[in-house]
PDB file of C-alpha atoms in Angstrom:
ATOM      1  CA  MET A 124       8.972 -10.088  -6.877  1.00  0.00           C
ATOM      2  CA  ALA A 125       5.412  -9.394  -8.016  1.00  0.00           C
ATOM      3  CA  THR A 126       3.116  -7.842  -5.430  1.00  0.00           C
ATOM      4  CA  LEU A 127      -0.610  -7.216  -5.218  1.00  0.00           C
ATOM      5  CA  ILE A 128      -1.630  -3.711  -4.201  1.00  0.00           C
ATOM      6  CA  GLU A 129      -4.674  -5.252  -2.519  1.00  0.00           C
ATOM      7  CA  ASP A 130      -2.405  -7.289  -0.228  1.00  0.00           C
ATOM      8  CA  LYS A 131      -0.315  -4.215   0.550  1.00  0.00           C
ATOM      9  CA  PHE A 132      -3.424  -2.241   1.429  1.00  0.00           C
ATOM     10  CA  LYS A 133      -4.775  -4.985   3.699  1.00  0.00           C
ATOM     11  CA  ALA A 134      -1.451  -5.098   5.555  1.00  0.00           C
ATOM     12  CA  TRP A 135      -1.471  -1.307   5.893  1.00  0.00           C
ATOM     13  CA  GLU A 136      -5.105  -1.418   7.053  1.00  0.00           C
ATOM     14  CA  LYS A 137      -4.185  -3.801   9.888  1.00  0.00           C
ATOM     15  CA  GLU A 138      -1.146  -1.719  10.841  1.00  0.00           C
ATOM     16  CA  ALA A 139      -3.164   1.504  10.859  1.00  0.00           C
ATOM     17  CA  GLN A 140      -5.924  -0.088  12.964  1.00  0.00           C
ATOM     18  CA  ALA A 141      -3.402  -1.418  15.498  1.00  0.00           C
ATOM     19  CA  ARG A 142      -1.713   1.978  15.741  1.00  0.00           C
ATOM     20  CA  PHE A 143      -5.093   3.694  16.109  1.00  0.00           C
ATOM     21  CA  ASP A 144      -6.231   1.292  18.845  1.00  0.00           C
ATOM     22  CA  GLN A 145      -2.961   1.647  20.753  1.00  0.00           C
ATOM     23  CA  LEU A 146      -3.005   5.430  20.651  1.00  0.00           C
ATOM     24  CA  LYS A 147      -6.650   5.519  21.732  1.00  0.00           C
ATOM     25  CA  ALA A 148      -5.883   3.170  24.645  1.00  0.00           C
ATOM     26  CA  ASN A 149      -2.903   5.329  25.658  1.00  0.00           C
ATOM     27  CA  GLU A 150      -4.997   8.501  25.600  1.00  0.00           C
ATOM     28  CA  GLU A 151      -7.749   6.879  27.662  1.00  0.00           C
ATOM     29  CA  GLU A 152      -5.221   5.616  30.208  1.00  0.00           C
ATOM     30  CA  LEU A 153      -3.784   9.118  30.562  1.00  0.00           C
ATOM     31  CA  ASN A 154      -7.312  10.474  31.010  1.00  0.00           C
ATOM     32  CA  LYS A 155      -7.939   7.953  33.805  1.00  0.00           C
ATOM     33  CA  ILE A 156      -4.751   8.994  35.581  1.00  0.00           C
ATOM     34  CA  PHE A 157      -5.661  12.686  35.292  1.00  0.00           C
ATOM     35  CA  ILE A 158      -9.257  12.127  36.454  1.00  0.00           C
ATOM     36  CA  ASP A 159      -8.165  10.006  39.434  1.00  0.00           C
ATOM     37  CA  LEU A 160      -5.423  12.451  40.368  1.00  0.00           C
ATOM     38  CA  TYR A 161      -7.819  15.381  40.595  1.00  0.00           C
ATOM     39  CA  GLY A 162     -10.888  13.477  41.804  1.00  0.00           C
ATOM     40  CA  LEU A 163     -12.983  14.291  38.749  1.00  0.00           C
ATOM     41  CA  GLN A 164     -14.668  10.903  38.338  1.00  0.00           C
ATOM     42  CA  ASP A 165     -18.155  12.446  38.529  1.00  0.00           C
ATOM     43  CA  GLU A 166     -17.381  15.262  36.101  1.00  0.00           C
ATOM     44  CA  LEU A 167     -15.274  13.808  33.296  1.00  0.00           C
ATOM     45  CA  ASP A 168     -15.357  10.684  31.140  1.00  0.00           C
ATOM     46  CA  TYR A 169     -12.022   9.012  30.411  1.00  0.00           C
ATOM     47  CA  GLN A 170     -13.213   7.567  27.092  1.00  0.00           C
ATOM     48  CA  VAL A 171     -11.961   9.088  23.827  1.00  0.00           C
ATOM     49  CA  ALA A 172     -14.224   9.294  20.764  1.00  0.00           C
ATOM     50  CA  ASP A 173     -12.767   7.814  17.583  1.00  0.00           C
ATOM     51  CA  ALA A 174     -13.012  11.195  15.852  1.00  0.00           C
ATOM     52  CA  GLU A 175     -10.714  12.702  18.493  1.00  0.00           C
ATOM     53  CA  VAL A 176      -7.861  10.216  18.015  1.00  0.00           C
ATOM     54  CA  SER A 177      -5.004  12.025  16.312  1.00  0.00           C
ATOM     55  CA  VAL A 178      -4.078   9.334  13.758  1.00  0.00           C
ATOM     56  CA  SER A 179      -6.109   8.180  10.787  1.00  0.00           C
ATOM     57  CA  LEU A 180      -7.374   4.753   9.882  1.00  0.00           C
ATOM     58  CA  ALA A 181      -6.715   3.353   6.432  1.00  0.00           C
ATOM     59  CA  ASP A 182      -9.097   4.560   3.745  1.00  0.00           C
ATOM     60  CA  ARG A 183      -8.956   2.672   0.460  1.00  0.00           C
ATOM     61  CA  GLU A 184     -10.105   5.489  -1.831  1.00  0.00           C
ATOM     62  CA  ARG A 185      -7.988   8.159  -0.151  1.00  0.00           C
ATOM     63  CA  ASP A 186      -4.917   5.939  -0.027  1.00  0.00           C
ATOM     64  CA  ILE A 187      -5.189   4.804  -3.657  1.00  0.00           C
ATOM     65  CA  LYS A 188      -5.493   8.440  -4.740  1.00  0.00           C
ATOM     66  CA  SER A 189      -2.407   9.174  -2.630  1.00  0.00           C
ATOM     67  CA  LEU A 190      -0.582   6.371  -4.462  1.00  0.00           C
ATOM     68  CA  ILE A 191      -1.580   7.932  -7.787  1.00  0.00           C
ATOM     69  CA  SER A 192      -0.343  11.324  -6.594  1.00  0.00           C
ATOM     70  CA  TYR A 193       2.975   9.792  -5.520  1.00  0.00           C
ATOM     71  CA  ALA A 194       3.264   8.101  -8.919  1.00  0.00           C
ATOM     72  CA  VAL A 195       2.813  11.465 -10.653  1.00  0.00           C
ATOM     73  CA  GLY A 196       5.528  12.856  -8.389  1.00  0.00           C
ATOM     74  CA  CYS A 197       7.837  10.093  -9.585  1.00  0.00           C
ATOM     75  CA  MET A 198       6.883  10.792 -13.213  1.00  0.00           C
ATOM     76  CA  PHE A 199       8.101  14.380 -12.814  1.00  0.00           C
ATOM     77  CA  GLY A 200      11.127  13.591 -10.656  1.00  0.00           C
ATOM     78  CA  ARG A 201       9.792  15.144  -7.473  1.00  0.00           C
ATOM     79  CA  TYR A 202      10.294  11.702  -5.950  1.00  0.00           C
ATOM     80  CA  SER A 203      12.526   8.802  -6.899  1.00  0.00           C
ATOM     81  CA  LEU A 204      12.109   5.090  -6.306  1.00  0.00           C
ATOM     82  CA  ASP A 205      15.839   5.001  -5.522  1.00  0.00           C
ATOM     83  CA  ILE A 206      15.989   7.718  -2.836  1.00  0.00           C
ATOM     84  CA  GLU A 207      13.690   8.293   0.129  1.00  0.00           C
ATOM     85  CA  GLY A 208      11.853  11.557   0.634  1.00  0.00           C
ATOM     86  CA  LEU A 209      11.638  14.648  -1.537  1.00  0.00           C
ATOM     87  CA  VAL A 210      14.290  14.470  -4.259  1.00  0.00           C
ATOM     88  CA  PHE A 211      13.766  17.553  -6.427  1.00  0.00           C
ATOM     89  CA  ALA A 212      12.052  20.830  -5.568  1.00  0.00           C
ATOM     90  CA  GLY A 213      14.218  23.288  -7.484  1.00  0.00           C
ATOM     91  CA  GLY A 214      17.811  23.864  -8.479  1.00  0.00           C
ATOM     92  CA  GLU A 215      19.723  21.743 -10.964  1.00  0.00           C
ATOM     93  CA  PHE A 216      17.887  18.602 -12.032  1.00  0.00           C
ATOM     94  CA  ASP A 217      20.076  15.493 -11.678  1.00  0.00           C
ATOM     95  CA  ALA A 218      18.832  12.643 -13.883  1.00  0.00           C
ATOM     96  CA  SER A 219      21.310  10.224 -12.286  1.00  0.00           C
ATOM     97  CA  LYS A 220      19.084  10.040  -9.190  1.00  0.00           C
ATOM     98  CA  TYR A 221      16.459   8.104 -11.125  1.00  0.00           C
ATOM     99  CA  THR A 222      17.498   4.597 -12.107  1.00  0.00           C
ATOM    100  CA  THR A 223      14.568   2.300 -11.359  1.00  0.00           C
ATOM    101  CA  PHE A 224      11.934   4.577 -12.890  1.00  0.00           C
ATOM    102  CA  LYS A 225      12.760   7.466 -15.231  1.00  0.00           C
ATOM    103  CA  PRO A 226      10.843  10.754 -15.026  1.00  0.00           C
ATOM    104  CA  VAL A 227       9.639  12.490 -18.187  1.00  0.00           C
ATOM    105  CA  GLU A 228      12.420  14.385 -19.923  1.00  0.00           C
ATOM    106  CA  ASN A 229      10.633  17.582 -20.950  1.00  0.00           C
ATOM    107  CA  ASN A 230       8.564  18.121 -17.770  1.00  0.00           C
ATOM    108  CA  PHE A 231       5.258  17.554 -19.555  1.00  0.00           C
ATOM    109  CA  LEU A 232       2.601  14.848 -19.289  1.00  0.00           C
ATOM    110  CA  LEU A 233      -0.379  14.678 -21.619  1.00  0.00           C
ATOM    111  CA  ILE A 234      -3.847  14.064 -20.171  1.00  0.00           C
ATOM    112  CA  SER A 235      -6.464  13.113 -22.752  1.00  0.00           C
ATOM    113  CA  GLU A 236      -9.522  10.914 -23.088  1.00  0.00           C
ATOM    114  CA  ASN A 237      -7.643   8.967 -25.746  1.00  0.00           C
ATOM    115  CA  GLN A 238      -3.974   8.421 -26.475  1.00  0.00           C
ATOM    116  CA  ILE A 239      -3.883  11.028 -29.244  1.00  0.00           C
ATOM    117  CA  PHE A 240      -0.117  11.260 -29.787  1.00  0.00           C
ATOM    118  CA  SER A 241       2.184   8.502 -30.971  1.00  0.00           C
ATOM    119  CA  ASP A 242       4.699   9.292 -28.216  1.00  0.00           C
ATOM    120  CA  SER A 243       3.311   7.158 -25.378  1.00  0.00           C
ATOM    121  CA  SER A 244       6.126   8.265 -23.057  1.00  0.00           C
ATOM    122  CA  ILE A 245       4.289  11.545 -22.360  1.00  0.00           C
ATOM    123  CA  ASP A 246       0.827   9.993 -21.937  1.00  0.00           C
ATOM    124  CA  ILE A 247       0.055  10.124 -18.216  1.00  0.00           C
ATOM    125  CA  VAL A 248      -1.876   6.852 -18.194  1.00  0.00           C
ATOM    126  CA  GLU A 249       0.830   4.953 -20.074  1.00  0.00           C
ATOM    127  CA  LYS A 250       3.418   6.389 -17.702  1.00  0.00           C
ATOM    128  CA  PHE A 251       1.273   5.395 -14.719  1.00  0.00           C
ATOM    129  CA  VAL A 252       0.918   1.845 -16.058  1.00  0.00           C
ATOM    130  CA  GLU A 253       4.706   1.728 -16.390  1.00  0.00           C
ATOM    131  CA  PHE A 254       5.056   2.908 -12.778  1.00  0.00           C
ATOM    132  CA  VAL A 255       2.703   0.206 -11.456  1.00  0.00           C
ATOM    133  CA  SER A 256       4.552  -2.430 -13.486  1.00  0.00           C
ATOM    134  CA  VAL A 257       7.967  -1.323 -12.214  1.00  0.00           C
ATOM    135  CA  VAL A 258       6.930  -1.046  -8.568  1.00  0.00           C
ATOM    136  CA  TYR A 259       4.666  -4.076  -8.205  1.00  0.00           C
ATOM    137  CA  GLY A 260       5.746  -6.358 -11.050  1.00  0.00           C
ATOM    138  CA  LYS A 261       4.607  -7.228 -14.564  1.00  0.00           C
ATOM    139  CA  GLU A 262       2.980 -10.473 -13.450  1.00  0.00           C
ATOM    140  CA  THR A 263       0.383  -8.669 -11.321  1.00  0.00           C
ATOM    141  CA  LEU A 264       0.005  -5.571 -13.504  1.00  0.00           C
ATOM    142  CA  GLU A 265      -3.512  -6.193 -14.802  1.00  0.00           C
ATOM    143  CA  GLU A 266      -4.817  -7.287 -11.405  1.00  0.00           C
ATOM    144  CA  ASN A 267      -3.324  -4.205  -9.782  1.00  0.00           C
ATOM    145  CA  LEU A 268      -4.757  -1.875 -12.419  1.00  0.00           C
ATOM    146  CA  GLN A 269      -8.168  -3.460 -11.889  1.00  0.00           C
ATOM    147  CA  TYR A 270      -7.909  -2.980  -8.128  1.00  0.00           C
ATOM    148  CA  ILE A 271      -7.083   0.695  -8.648  1.00  0.00           C
ATOM    149  CA  ALA A 272      -9.946   1.083 -11.134  1.00  0.00           C
ATOM    150  CA  ASP A 273     -12.403  -0.670  -8.808  1.00  0.00           C
ATOM    151  CA  THR A 274     -11.393   1.781  -6.083  1.00  0.00           C
ATOM    152  CA  LEU A 275     -11.908   4.806  -8.339  1.00  0.00           C
ATOM    153  CA  LYS A 276     -15.215   3.347  -9.571  1.00  0.00           C
ATOM    154  CA  GLY A 277     -16.727   3.754 -13.011  1.00  0.00           C
ATOM    155  CA  THR A 278     -17.452   1.778 -16.149  1.00  0.00           C
ATOM    156  CA  GLY A 279     -15.089   0.491 -18.802  1.00  0.00           C
ATOM    157  CA  THR A 280     -11.713  -1.192 -18.726  1.00  0.00           C
ATOM    158  CA  SER A 281      -9.266  -0.525 -15.921  1.00  0.00           C
ATOM    159  CA  ARG A 282      -7.219   1.782 -18.146  1.00  0.00           C
ATOM    160  CA  GLU A 283     -10.329   3.688 -19.252  1.00  0.00           C
ATOM    161  CA  ILE A 284     -11.404   4.271 -15.645  1.00  0.00           C
ATOM    162  CA  ILE A 285      -7.917   5.404 -14.641  1.00  0.00           C
ATOM    163  CA  ARG A 286      -7.739   7.678 -17.686  1.00  0.00           C
ATOM    164  CA  ARG A 287     -11.116   9.197 -16.804  1.00  0.00           C
ATOM    165  CA  TYR A 288      -9.850   9.909 -13.284  1.00  0.00           C
ATOM    166  CA  PHE A 289      -6.831  11.775 -14.645  1.00  0.00           C
ATOM    167  CA  VAL A 290      -8.986  13.731 -17.109  1.00  0.00           C
ATOM    168  CA  LYS A 291     -11.785  14.721 -14.729  1.00  0.00           C
ATOM    169  CA  ASP A 292     -10.709  14.423 -11.100  1.00  0.00           C
ATOM    170  CA  PHE A 293      -6.957  14.275 -10.517  1.00  0.00           C
ATOM    171  CA  TYR A 294      -6.247  17.986 -10.751  1.00  0.00           C
ATOM    172  CA  SER A 295      -9.193  19.089  -8.613  1.00  0.00           C
ATOM    173  CA  ASN A 296      -8.034  16.643  -5.924  1.00  0.00           C
ATOM    174  CA  HIS A 297      -4.517  18.034  -6.245  1.00  0.00           C
ATOM    175  CA  LEU A 298      -5.830  21.569  -5.683  1.00  0.00           C
ATOM    176  CA  GLN A 299      -7.674  20.451  -2.551  1.00  0.00           C
ATOM    177  CA  ILE A 300      -4.595  18.768  -1.102  1.00  0.00           C
ATOM    178  CA  TYR A 301      -2.306  21.723  -1.791  1.00  0.00           C
ATOM    179  CA  LYS A 302      -4.854  24.364  -0.701  1.00  0.00           C
ATOM    180  CA  LYS A 303      -5.021  25.901  -4.179  1.00  0.00           C
ATOM    181  CA  ARG A 304      -1.236  26.322  -4.317  1.00  0.00           C
ATOM    182  CA  PRO A 305      -0.527  23.477  -6.741  1.00  0.00           C
ATOM    183  CA  ILE A 306       2.935  22.137  -7.429  1.00  0.00           C
ATOM    184  CA  TYR A 307       1.660  20.786 -10.754  1.00  0.00           C
ATOM    185  CA  TRP A 308       0.185  23.225 -13.256  1.00  0.00           C
ATOM    186  CA  GLN A 309      -2.435  22.125 -15.755  1.00  0.00           C
ATOM    187  CA  PHE A 310      -2.715  23.270 -19.357  1.00  0.00           C
ATOM    188  CA  ASP A 311      -6.303  22.980 -20.588  1.00  0.00           C
ATOM    189  CA  SER A 312      -7.772  23.585 -24.051  1.00  0.00           C
ATOM    190  CA  GLY A 313     -11.332  23.960 -22.748  1.00  0.00           C
ATOM    191  CA  LYS A 314     -14.520  22.236 -21.658  1.00  0.00           C
ATOM    192  CA  GLU A 315     -14.369  19.411 -24.210  1.00  0.00           C
ATOM    193  CA  ASN A 316     -11.252  17.890 -22.588  1.00  0.00           C
ATOM    194  CA  GLY A 317      -9.583  17.883 -25.985  1.00  0.00           C
ATOM    195  CA  PHE A 318      -6.132  18.695 -24.641  1.00  0.00           C
ATOM    196  CA  LYS A 319      -4.855  18.766 -21.098  1.00  0.00           C
ATOM    197  CA  GLY A 320      -1.372  18.496 -19.762  1.00  0.00           C
ATOM    198  CA  LEU A 321       0.589  18.766 -16.543  1.00  0.00           C
ATOM    199  CA  MET A 322       3.938  20.303 -15.730  1.00  0.00           C
ATOM    200  CA  TYR A 323       5.881  20.322 -12.467  1.00  0.00           C
ATOM    201  CA  LEU A 324       6.331  23.871 -11.204  1.00  0.00           C
ATOM    202  CA  HIS A 325       9.841  23.321  -9.830  1.00  0.00           C
ATOM    203  CA  ARG A 326      11.124  22.001 -13.181  1.00  0.00           C
ATOM    204  CA  TYR A 327       9.632  24.791 -15.270  1.00  0.00           C
ATOM    205  CA  ASN A 328      11.835  26.567 -17.782  1.00  0.00           C
ATOM    206  CA  SER A 329      11.088  28.999 -20.590  1.00  0.00           C
ATOM    207  CA  ASP A 330      11.566  26.337 -23.288  1.00  0.00           C
ATOM    208  CA  LEU A 331       8.487  24.384 -22.238  1.00  0.00           C
ATOM    209  CA  LEU A 332       5.864  26.702 -23.738  1.00  0.00           C
ATOM    210  CA  GLY A 333       7.710  26.717 -27.049  1.00  0.00           C
ATOM    211  CA  ILE A 334       7.821  22.922 -27.062  1.00  0.00           C
ATOM    212  CA  LEU A 335       4.082  22.772 -26.366  1.00  0.00           C
ATOM    213  CA  ARG A 336       3.308  25.139 -29.244  1.00  0.00           C
ATOM    214  CA  THR A 337       5.418  23.311 -31.805  1.00  0.00           C
ATOM    215  CA  GLU A 338       4.991  19.666 -30.804  1.00  0.00           C
ATOM    216  CA  TYR A 339       1.547  19.391 -29.212  1.00  0.00           C
TER     217      TYR A 339
END
């Protein structure tokens, strides 16, 4: 069944707001009990500032970037659409765990401003488009890509905006999230963005560099 990412986000936004409001109310009620118990009405305020509530509200840009990060995890086999949680973080890679969406075979995804190789299966944008189509349906693919692109902001087609995000911003965001201990490593030919690629650290083997030299 085809699904709109926008509808999913709106539902999540409502759920996150309700959870936030409930937790804030609970914390304020506990504060009231504590203040009344110790007679501190003139010294303490029971109210809790939004910034002090320990759960987050929905954030469209942050959450869409998290979706993109999860998609990359599925592309490398870190996650699977068929199994919940972390699926592969070392050991023997089991391809049978990935039925709905197949990860890349050689642990390499190309990031470029244009699709410069004929093998679209290693192009990160083409693989991402495939992911969105598989997860949310072919019927809503273009609308979903546009919603993602509108969130990322920029000019051009939805695919061009998404491609620009992968080329310029994805890896720096990844470094921020993982505190400069990335689980994906980036190959980079230099400032002109002529050639970039990603590999998943936990699937690395010595054959990969040889494949990169001879094929790419």
